[in-house]
Coordinates of C-alpha atoms in Angstrom, one line a residue:
M13 CA -130.7 13.6 -181.8
N14 CA -130.7 16.3 -179.1
N15 CA -132.7 14.0 -176.7
M16 CA -130.2 11.2 -177.3
K17 CA -127.4 13.6 -176.3
K18 CA -129.1 14.3 -172.9
Y19 CA -129.2 10.7 -171.8
P20 CA -125.6 10.4 -170.7
L21 CA -126.0 13.4 -168.5
Y22 CA -129.0 11.9 -166.7
I23 CA -127.1 8.7 -166.3
I24 CA -124.1 10.4 -164.9
A25 CA -126.2 12.4 -162.4
L26 CA -128.0 9.2 -161.3
L27 CA -124.8 7.3 -160.7
S28 CA -123.4 10.3 -158.8
C29 CA -126.4 10.3 -156.5
I30 CA -126.2 6.6 -155.9
L31 CA -122.5 6.8 -155.1
F32 CA -123.1 9.7 -152.6
L33 CA -125.8 7.8 -150.8
S34 CA -123.8 4.7 -150.6
C35 CA -120.8 6.6 -149.2
D36 CA -123.0 8.3 -146.6
K37 CA -124.5 4.9 -145.5
T38 CA -121.1 3.4 -145.1
K39 CA -120.0 6.3 -142.9
H40 CA -123.1 5.9 -140.7
E41 CA -122.6 2.2 -140.2
D42 CA -119.0 2.6 -139.3
T43 CA -119.6 5.0 -136.5
W44 CA -119.7 2.1 -134.0
W45 CA -119.4 -1.6 -134.1
F46 CA -119.3 -4.6 -131.8
D47 CA -117.4 -7.9 -131.5
N48 CA -119.3 -11.2 -131.3
E49 CA -119.3 -11.3 -127.5
T50 CA -120.8 -7.9 -127.2
E51 CA -123.4 -8.7 -129.9
N52 CA -124.4 -11.8 -128.0
L53 CA -124.9 -9.8 -124.8
F54 CA -127.2 -7.3 -126.7
T55 CA -129.1 -10.3 -128.1
N56 CA -129.3 -12.6 -125.1
G57 CA -128.7 -10.3 -122.1
L58 CA -126.2 -10.5 -119.2
F59 CA -127.0 -12.9 -116.4
V60 CA -125.0 -13.0 -113.2
N61 CA -125.2 -14.7 -109.8
Y62 CA -126.0 -12.9 -106.5
E63 CA -122.4 -11.9 -105.8
S64 CA -120.9 -8.5 -106.7
T65 CA -119.1 -8.5 -110.1
C66 CA -117.9 -6.2 -112.9
R67 CA -118.2 -6.8 -116.6
V68 CA -116.5 -4.8 -119.4
I69 CA -118.1 -4.4 -122.8
T70 CA -115.9 -3.5 -125.8
I71 CA -117.2 -1.0 -128.3
G72 CA -115.6 0.1 -131.6
C73 CA -116.3 3.7 -132.6
N74 CA -114.9 6.4 -134.9
S75 CA -115.7 9.0 -132.3
D76 CA -116.5 9.1 -128.6
S77 CA -120.1 10.3 -129.3
W78 CA -121.8 7.2 -127.8
I79 CA -123.2 7.3 -124.3
A80 CA -124.5 4.6 -121.8
T81 CA -127.4 5.3 -119.4
M82 CA -129.7 3.4 -117.2
N83 CA -133.1 2.8 -118.9
N84 CA -135.3 2.9 -115.8
N85 CA -138.7 1.3 -116.3
D86 CA -141.7 1.3 -113.8
N87 CA -139.7 3.3 -111.2
Q88 CA -137.4 0.3 -110.7
N89 CA -134.5 0.9 -108.4
D90 CA -131.4 0.5 -110.5
S91 CA -128.8 1.9 -108.0
W92 CA -127.3 -1.6 -107.8
I93 CA -125.6 -0.9 -111.2
T94 CA -122.8 1.6 -111.9
I95 CA -121.8 2.5 -115.4
N96 CA -118.4 3.9 -116.4
K97 CA -117.2 4.8 -119.9
E98 CA -113.5 4.4 -120.7
E99 CA -111.7 5.5 -123.8
G100 CA -109.2 3.2 -125.4
N101 CA -106.9 3.3 -128.5
D102 CA -107.4 2.9 -132.2
G103 CA -111.2 3.6 -132.1
I104 CA -111.8 1.1 -129.3
S105 CA -113.6 2.1 -126.1
Y106 CA -115.1 0.3 -123.2
C107 CA -118.0 0.4 -120.8
S108 CA -117.5 -1.1 -117.4
I109 CA -120.6 -2.3 -115.6
K110 CA -120.3 -2.8 -111.8
I111 CA -123.0 -4.9 -110.2
S112 CA -123.4 -5.0 -106.4
E113 CA -124.3 -8.0 -104.4
N114 CA -128.0 -9.0 -104.4
K115 CA -128.9 -9.2 -100.7
G116 CA -132.6 -9.4 -101.5
W117 CA -134.9 -12.5 -101.9
N118 CA -135.8 -11.9 -105.5
E119 CA -134.1 -11.9 -108.9
R120 CA -133.7 -8.3 -110.1
C121 CA -133.5 -6.8 -113.6
A122 CA -132.3 -3.6 -115.2
Y123 CA -131.6 -2.2 -118.6
V124 CA -128.6 -0.2 -119.9
K125 CA -129.2 2.0 -122.9
F126 CA -126.4 2.6 -125.3
T127 CA -127.0 5.5 -127.7
N128 CA -125.0 6.8 -130.7
G129 CA -127.0 9.4 -132.6
N130 CA -130.2 7.8 -133.6
D131 CA -128.9 4.3 -133.0
I132 CA -129.9 2.7 -129.7
R133 CA -129.0 -0.6 -128.2
L134 CA -130.5 -2.1 -125.0
L135 CA -128.6 -4.4 -122.7
T136 CA -130.7 -6.5 -120.3
I137 CA -129.0 -7.3 -117.0
K138 CA -130.5 -9.9 -114.7
Q139 CA -129.1 -10.9 -111.3
E140 CA -130.3 -13.9 -109.4
A141 CA -130.9 -13.9 -105.6
E142 CA -129.0 -16.0 -103.2
K143 CA -130.8 -19.3 -102.6
R144 CA -131.7 -19.5 -99.0
V145 CA -134.3 -20.3 -96.4
Y146 CA -135.7 -17.9 -93.7
I147 CA -136.9 -19.7 -90.6
P148 CA -138.7 -17.2 -88.2
Y149 CA -138.3 -19.7 -85.3
K150 CA -136.0 -22.6 -84.7
L151 CA -138.2 -24.3 -82.1
V152 CA -141.8 -25.3 -82.3
Q153 CA -143.6 -26.2 -79.1
I154 CA -146.3 -28.8 -79.5
T155 CA -149.0 -29.5 -76.8
R156 CA -149.1 -32.9 -75.2
E157 CA -152.5 -33.4 -76.8
G158 CA -150.9 -33.4 -80.3
G159 CA -153.1 -33.0 -83.4
M160 CA -152.5 -31.2 -86.7
V161 CA -149.6 -28.7 -86.5
E162 CA -148.6 -26.2 -89.2
V163 CA -145.0 -25.0 -89.6
S164 CA -144.2 -22.1 -92.0
F165 CA -141.0 -20.8 -93.4
E166 CA -139.8 -18.7 -96.4
A167 CA -137.6 -20.0 -99.2
N168 CA -136.6 -18.6 -102.7
A169 CA -135.6 -22.0 -103.9
N170 CA -137.1 -25.5 -104.2
C171 CA -137.1 -27.3 -100.9
E172 CA -137.5 -30.9 -99.8
C173 CA -138.8 -31.5 -96.3
S174 CA -138.5 -34.6 -94.1
I175 CA -138.7 -35.6 -90.5
S176 CA -135.8 -37.0 -88.5
R177 CA -136.8 -38.3 -85.0
I178 CA -135.1 -38.4 -81.7
G179 CA -136.1 -41.0 -79.1
W180 CA -137.4 -44.5 -79.0
N181 CA -140.8 -44.2 -80.8
P182 CA -140.3 -43.3 -84.5
S183 CA -144.0 -43.0 -85.3
W184 CA -145.4 -40.3 -83.1
I185 CA -145.1 -37.6 -85.7
K186 CA -145.8 -37.7 -89.5
M187 CA -145.6 -35.1 -92.3
V188 CA -149.0 -34.9 -94.0
S189 CA -148.2 -32.2 -96.7
H190 CA -145.8 -29.6 -97.9
E191 CA -147.3 -26.7 -99.9
K192 CA -145.6 -23.7 -101.5
D193 CA -147.2 -20.4 -102.3
G194 CA -144.6 -18.1 -103.8
Q195 CA -141.8 -18.0 -101.3
T196 CA -144.0 -19.2 -98.4
N197 CA -143.8 -22.9 -97.5
K198 CA -146.3 -24.6 -95.2
V199 CA -145.7 -28.0 -93.7
V200 CA -148.6 -29.8 -92.0
L201 CA -147.7 -32.4 -89.4
K202 CA -149.9 -35.0 -87.6
V203 CA -148.7 -35.5 -84.0
D204 CA -149.9 -38.2 -81.6
E205 CA -151.0 -37.5 -78.0
N206 CA -148.0 -37.8 -75.6
L207 CA -148.5 -40.2 -72.7
S208 CA -144.8 -40.2 -71.7
L209 CA -141.9 -37.8 -71.2
G210 CA -141.2 -34.9 -73.5
R211 CA -139.9 -35.8 -76.9
Q212 CA -138.3 -34.2 -79.9
A213 CA -138.1 -34.5 -83.7
I214 CA -136.4 -32.4 -86.4
L215 CA -137.9 -30.9 -89.5
D216 CA -135.1 -31.0 -92.1
I217 CA -135.4 -28.5 -95.0
S218 CA -133.0 -29.3 -97.8
I219 CA -132.1 -27.1 -100.7
A220 CA -130.5 -29.3 -103.4
E221 CA -129.4 -26.4 -105.6
I222 CA -126.8 -25.2 -103.0
G223 CA -126.4 -28.4 -101.0
T224 CA -127.5 -27.1 -97.6
T225 CA -130.0 -28.3 -95.0
E226 CA -131.8 -26.1 -92.4
H227 CA -133.5 -27.5 -89.3
I228 CA -136.5 -26.7 -87.1
T229 CA -136.8 -28.5 -83.8
L230 CA -140.3 -29.9 -83.0
Q231 CA -140.7 -30.4 -79.3
Q232 CA -143.8 -32.0 -77.7
E233 CA -144.7 -31.4 -74.0
P234 CA -144.7 -34.5 -71.7
R235 CA -147.7 -36.0 -69.9
L236 CA -148.8 -34.5 -66.5
F237 CA -146.1 -35.2 -63.9
N238 CA -146.6 -37.0 -60.5
E239 CA -145.1 -36.0 -57.2
N240 CA -142.5 -38.8 -57.6
E241 CA -140.7 -39.0 -61.0
N242 CA -137.9 -41.2 -62.2
I243 CA -136.3 -39.9 -65.4
N244 CA -133.6 -41.6 -67.5
I245 CA -131.6 -39.2 -69.5
Y246 CA -131.0 -41.5 -72.5
R247 CA -128.8 -38.9 -74.2
E248 CA -126.9 -36.1 -72.5
G249 CA -128.3 -32.6 -73.0
T250 CA -132.0 -33.8 -73.3
L251 CA -133.3 -33.2 -69.8
G252 CA -134.9 -30.0 -70.9
T253 CA -136.8 -31.9 -73.6
L254 CA -137.9 -34.7 -71.3
L255 CA -139.2 -32.2 -68.7
G256 CA -140.8 -29.8 -71.2
S257 CA -141.4 -26.1 -71.0
D258 CA -144.6 -26.2 -68.9
I259 CA -143.4 -24.8 -65.6
A260 CA -146.7 -25.4 -63.9
N261 CA -146.5 -29.1 -64.8
C262 CA -142.9 -29.4 -63.5
R263 CA -144.1 -27.9 -60.2
N264 CA -146.1 -31.1 -59.6
I265 CA -142.7 -32.9 -58.9
R266 CA -141.6 -33.2 -55.3
T267 CA -139.1 -36.0 -55.6
L268 CA -137.0 -36.3 -58.7
T269 CA -134.7 -39.3 -59.3
L270 CA -132.4 -39.0 -62.4
S271 CA -130.2 -41.6 -64.2
G272 CA -128.2 -41.5 -67.3
R273 CA -125.5 -39.0 -68.5
L274 CA -125.6 -35.3 -67.6
N275 CA -123.9 -32.4 -69.2
V276 CA -123.8 -28.6 -68.6
S277 CA -127.1 -28.2 -70.5
D278 CA -128.8 -30.6 -68.2
M279 CA -127.4 -28.8 -65.2
I280 CA -128.7 -25.5 -66.4
C281 CA -132.1 -27.1 -66.8
L282 CA -131.9 -28.3 -63.2
Y283 CA -130.8 -24.9 -62.0
R284 CA -133.9 -23.3 -63.6
L285 CA -136.1 -26.1 -62.1
T286 CA -134.9 -25.9 -58.5
N287 CA -134.4 -22.2 -58.2
G288 CA -136.9 -19.4 -57.5
P289 CA -139.7 -18.9 -55.1
N290 CA -142.0 -21.3 -56.9
S291 CA -139.6 -24.2 -57.0
S292 CA -141.4 -27.4 -55.8
I293 CA -138.6 -30.1 -55.9
K294 CA -137.6 -31.1 -52.4
N295 CA -135.6 -34.2 -52.9
L296 CA -133.2 -34.7 -55.8
N297 CA -131.3 -37.9 -56.4
M298 CA -128.6 -37.9 -59.0
F299 CA -126.4 -40.7 -57.7
S300 CA -127.0 -43.0 -60.7
C301 CA -126.0 -40.2 -63.1
T302 CA -122.6 -39.8 -64.7
T303 CA -121.2 -36.5 -65.7
D304 CA -119.4 -35.3 -68.9
A305 CA -115.7 -35.8 -69.3
S306 CA -114.8 -32.9 -67.0
G307 CA -116.7 -34.3 -64.1
N308 CA -117.4 -30.7 -63.0
T309 CA -120.9 -30.2 -64.4
I310 CA -122.4 -29.0 -61.1
L311 CA -122.3 -25.3 -61.7
D312 CA -121.2 -22.5 -59.5
E313 CA -124.2 -21.4 -57.3
M314 CA -126.1 -24.4 -58.8
F315 CA -128.7 -24.8 -56.0
S316 CA -128.1 -21.5 -54.2
N317 CA -131.2 -20.0 -52.5
S318 CA -133.3 -23.0 -53.6
N319 CA -135.9 -24.8 -51.5
I320 CA -134.3 -28.2 -51.9
E321 CA -134.1 -30.3 -48.8
R322 CA -132.0 -33.4 -49.7
V323 CA -129.6 -34.1 -52.6
N324 CA -127.6 -37.1 -53.7
L325 CA -124.9 -35.9 -56.1
P326 CA -123.6 -37.8 -59.1
G327 CA -121.3 -40.7 -58.1
D328 CA -118.5 -39.5 -60.3
L329 CA -118.6 -35.8 -59.4
K330 CA -115.2 -34.4 -58.7
C331 CA -115.9 -30.9 -57.2
I332 CA -118.7 -29.3 -55.2
P333 CA -118.2 -25.8 -56.6
Y334 CA -118.4 -22.3 -55.3
K335 CA -121.7 -21.5 -53.5
A336 CA -123.2 -24.7 -54.9
F337 CA -125.7 -24.8 -52.0
Y338 CA -125.4 -21.3 -50.7
R339 CA -128.3 -20.3 -48.5
C340 CA -130.3 -23.4 -49.1
T341 CA -132.1 -22.9 -45.9
S342 CA -134.2 -26.1 -46.2
L343 CA -131.3 -28.4 -47.0
D344 CA -131.0 -30.8 -44.0
S345 CA -128.5 -33.5 -45.3
I346 CA -125.9 -34.0 -48.0
N347 CA -123.9 -37.0 -49.1
V348 CA -120.4 -36.4 -50.5
E349 CA -119.5 -39.3 -52.9
A350 CA -116.2 -41.1 -53.3
N351 CA -114.9 -39.1 -56.3
V352 CA -115.3 -35.7 -54.8
K353 CA -111.8 -34.1 -54.4
K354 CA -112.8 -30.5 -53.6
I355 CA -115.5 -28.7 -51.7
D356 CA -115.1 -25.1 -52.9
I357 CA -115.5 -21.8 -51.1
L358 CA -118.9 -21.2 -49.4
A359 CA -120.2 -24.4 -50.9
F360 CA -122.7 -24.9 -48.0
A361 CA -122.6 -21.5 -46.4
G362 CA -125.9 -20.3 -45.1
C363 CA -127.5 -23.8 -45.1
S364 CA -129.1 -23.1 -41.7
S365 CA -131.0 -26.4 -41.5
L366 CA -128.1 -28.6 -42.4
K367 CA -127.7 -31.3 -39.8
S368 CA -126.0 -34.2 -41.6
I369 CA -122.9 -34.2 -43.9
S370 CA -121.8 -37.7 -44.7
F371 CA -118.7 -38.7 -46.7
D372 CA -118.2 -41.9 -48.6
S373 CA -115.6 -44.0 -46.7
Y374 CA -113.5 -44.0 -49.9
C375 CA -113.9 -40.3 -50.5
Q376 CA -110.8 -38.7 -52.2
L377 CA -111.5 -35.3 -50.7
A378 CA -108.3 -33.2 -50.7
E379 CA -109.4 -29.6 -50.3
I380 CA -112.1 -27.7 -48.5
G381 CA -112.5 -24.0 -49.3
M382 CA -112.9 -21.0 -46.9
G383 CA -116.3 -20.9 -45.3
A384 CA -117.4 -24.1 -47.0
F385 CA -119.3 -25.2 -43.8
N386 CA -120.3 -21.8 -42.6
T387 CA -123.9 -23.0 -42.3
K388 CA -125.1 -21.2 -39.2
S389 CA -126.5 -24.6 -38.2
V390 CA -125.9 -27.3 -35.6
I391 CA -124.2 -30.4 -37.1
E392 CA -124.4 -33.4 -34.8
D393 CA -121.6 -35.4 -36.5
L394 CA -119.2 -34.5 -39.2
V395 CA -117.1 -37.4 -40.3
L396 CA -114.1 -36.5 -42.6
P397 CA -112.6 -39.3 -44.5
T398 CA -109.0 -40.2 -44.9
F399 CA -107.4 -37.5 -46.9
N400 CA -104.4 -35.3 -47.4
V401 CA -106.4 -32.2 -46.9
K402 CA -105.8 -28.6 -47.8
M403 CA -108.2 -26.8 -45.5
P404 CA -108.0 -23.3 -44.0
P405 CA -109.4 -23.0 -40.4
S406 CA -112.2 -20.8 -41.7
A407 CA -113.6 -23.9 -43.5
L408 CA -115.4 -24.8 -40.3
Y409 CA -116.2 -21.3 -39.1
G410 CA -119.9 -20.3 -38.7
C411 CA -121.4 -23.7 -37.8
T412 CA -121.7 -25.5 -34.5
I413 CA -120.2 -29.0 -34.9
K414 CA -121.0 -31.2 -31.9
R415 CA -118.6 -34.0 -32.9
L416 CA -115.9 -33.9 -35.6
H417 CA -114.4 -37.3 -36.6
L418 CA -111.0 -37.7 -38.3
T419 CA -109.3 -40.9 -39.3
E420 CA -105.9 -39.3 -40.0
E421 CA -103.2 -40.5 -37.6
V422 CA -101.0 -37.4 -38.3
P423 CA -102.8 -34.1 -37.7
P424 CA -103.3 -32.2 -41.0
I425 CA -101.3 -29.0 -41.2
L426 CA -103.5 -26.0 -41.4
V427 CA -102.7 -22.3 -41.6
G428 CA -104.2 -19.9 -39.0
E429 CA -105.7 -20.3 -35.6
G430 CA -108.8 -22.4 -34.7
K431 CA -111.7 -20.3 -33.4
G432 CA -115.2 -21.0 -32.6
L433 CA -114.6 -24.7 -31.8
Q434 CA -114.6 -24.5 -28.0
N435 CA -117.8 -26.6 -27.9
T436 CA -116.7 -29.2 -30.5
I437 CA -115.5 -32.7 -29.5
L438 CA -112.8 -34.0 -31.8
Y439 CA -112.5 -37.7 -32.3
V440 CA -109.2 -39.1 -33.7
P441 CA -107.4 -42.4 -33.7
A442 CA -106.5 -43.4 -30.2
E443 CA -102.8 -43.5 -30.8
S444 CA -102.9 -39.9 -32.1
V445 CA -104.8 -38.1 -29.4
E446 CA -101.7 -36.5 -27.9
L447 CA -100.4 -35.4 -31.3
Y448 CA -103.7 -33.5 -31.9
K449 CA -103.6 -31.9 -28.5
K450 CA -100.3 -30.3 -29.4
A451 CA -101.0 -29.5 -33.1
K452 CA -101.8 -26.0 -34.2
F453 CA -105.5 -25.4 -34.8
W454 CA -106.6 -28.8 -33.6
R455 CA -105.5 -28.1 -30.0
D456 CA -108.2 -25.4 -29.8
F457 CA -111.0 -28.0 -29.8
A458 CA -113.0 -28.3 -26.6
E459 CA -112.1 -31.9 -26.1
I460 CA -110.0 -34.4 -28.1
C461 CA -111.1 -38.1 -27.6
P462 CA -110.1 -41.4 -29.1
Q463 CA -112.3 -42.6 -32.0
Q464 CA -115.4 -44.5 -31.1
T465 CA -118.2 -46.2 -32.8
Y466 CA -121.0 -43.7 -33.2

């Protein structure tokens, strides 16, 4: 009987212990809790693009005892993540995670450790790198002999490569292979020997993921040049390609005849070709060329100090600019075409060998700048066309003009006094001789005679 009386006491003690343990477990589990979104982040991780961003995680907690720290593994740099704990109301708190822009080439990963007593949660954060291509050089020079050519570049995304061609022959270059080793891409090209002028193709590198295309210019050197070369510029801006970068090869040219359309890029190429002590071009004919819309593609000081002897300018040129032929001591003749309206300051100054300046009979010349013909040379005949000219007296200073021919019946009005023309014979329309003898500046000529056939 006594043993039977003890059983209820054991049962009561056992139930009390179970109840205590149950209450203690409930208290532990309730110290923090997470909504579905936060649980998913702990389970699946946080993935963001390369741009800087900030994400806020909501944490429910009976106290503020939880902490968040970076869980740095393998000495990985995690300075691109900043953590900030923020207290809220009604047992809700927040953890803001600021992620800086990923300027690197690779995806990066870090871990945030959330700790509350003995309970630990890890949040995996991965940030992708910006998809891009790094091209160490935009221009690849290919020898005239051709052969197999390798082109390398870096890319952290899948790329498609193709060849787009410039010129008449579409078959001189082919892509043999495109291989990728990590981020390094290698394209192998097969290039034919070049028996013509320089040519160009484009290697297009397309990244479909971001819808962009990068380009590498492939330029093959021309054949060996002869002393006399005729080059048609089939598209403006391509003269540099047609001539190539081999300066020694270009020095073979003595007479260069150009046709086609010129722009400033072509003129810069000509400037480099005709200037300097090693320049070899003596005769340059650009008469069949047309210029860009401005008509002013001859640059300031274009041929200054060059060894050029004779030039035919583009037929539609509007201006011979400042110092265009300054100190071209070998230049012996120049033709001024019909569309030229202005010869700028010092255009032919210092051209000590210049003997002949001829103007088209329909030349629209309207202005001659100061010292334009200060050549320090002897010019046999200078024939100025019919024009309404703006010309200072100094335009003709510094040269010896034996005979100056004008077709204007009324003497052009100039400012200043004529000097240095005592030995120049002026030829004008017969009916205008007396007018010129009385006109300021023109009256200083040594002799004024009626126009004649010369």
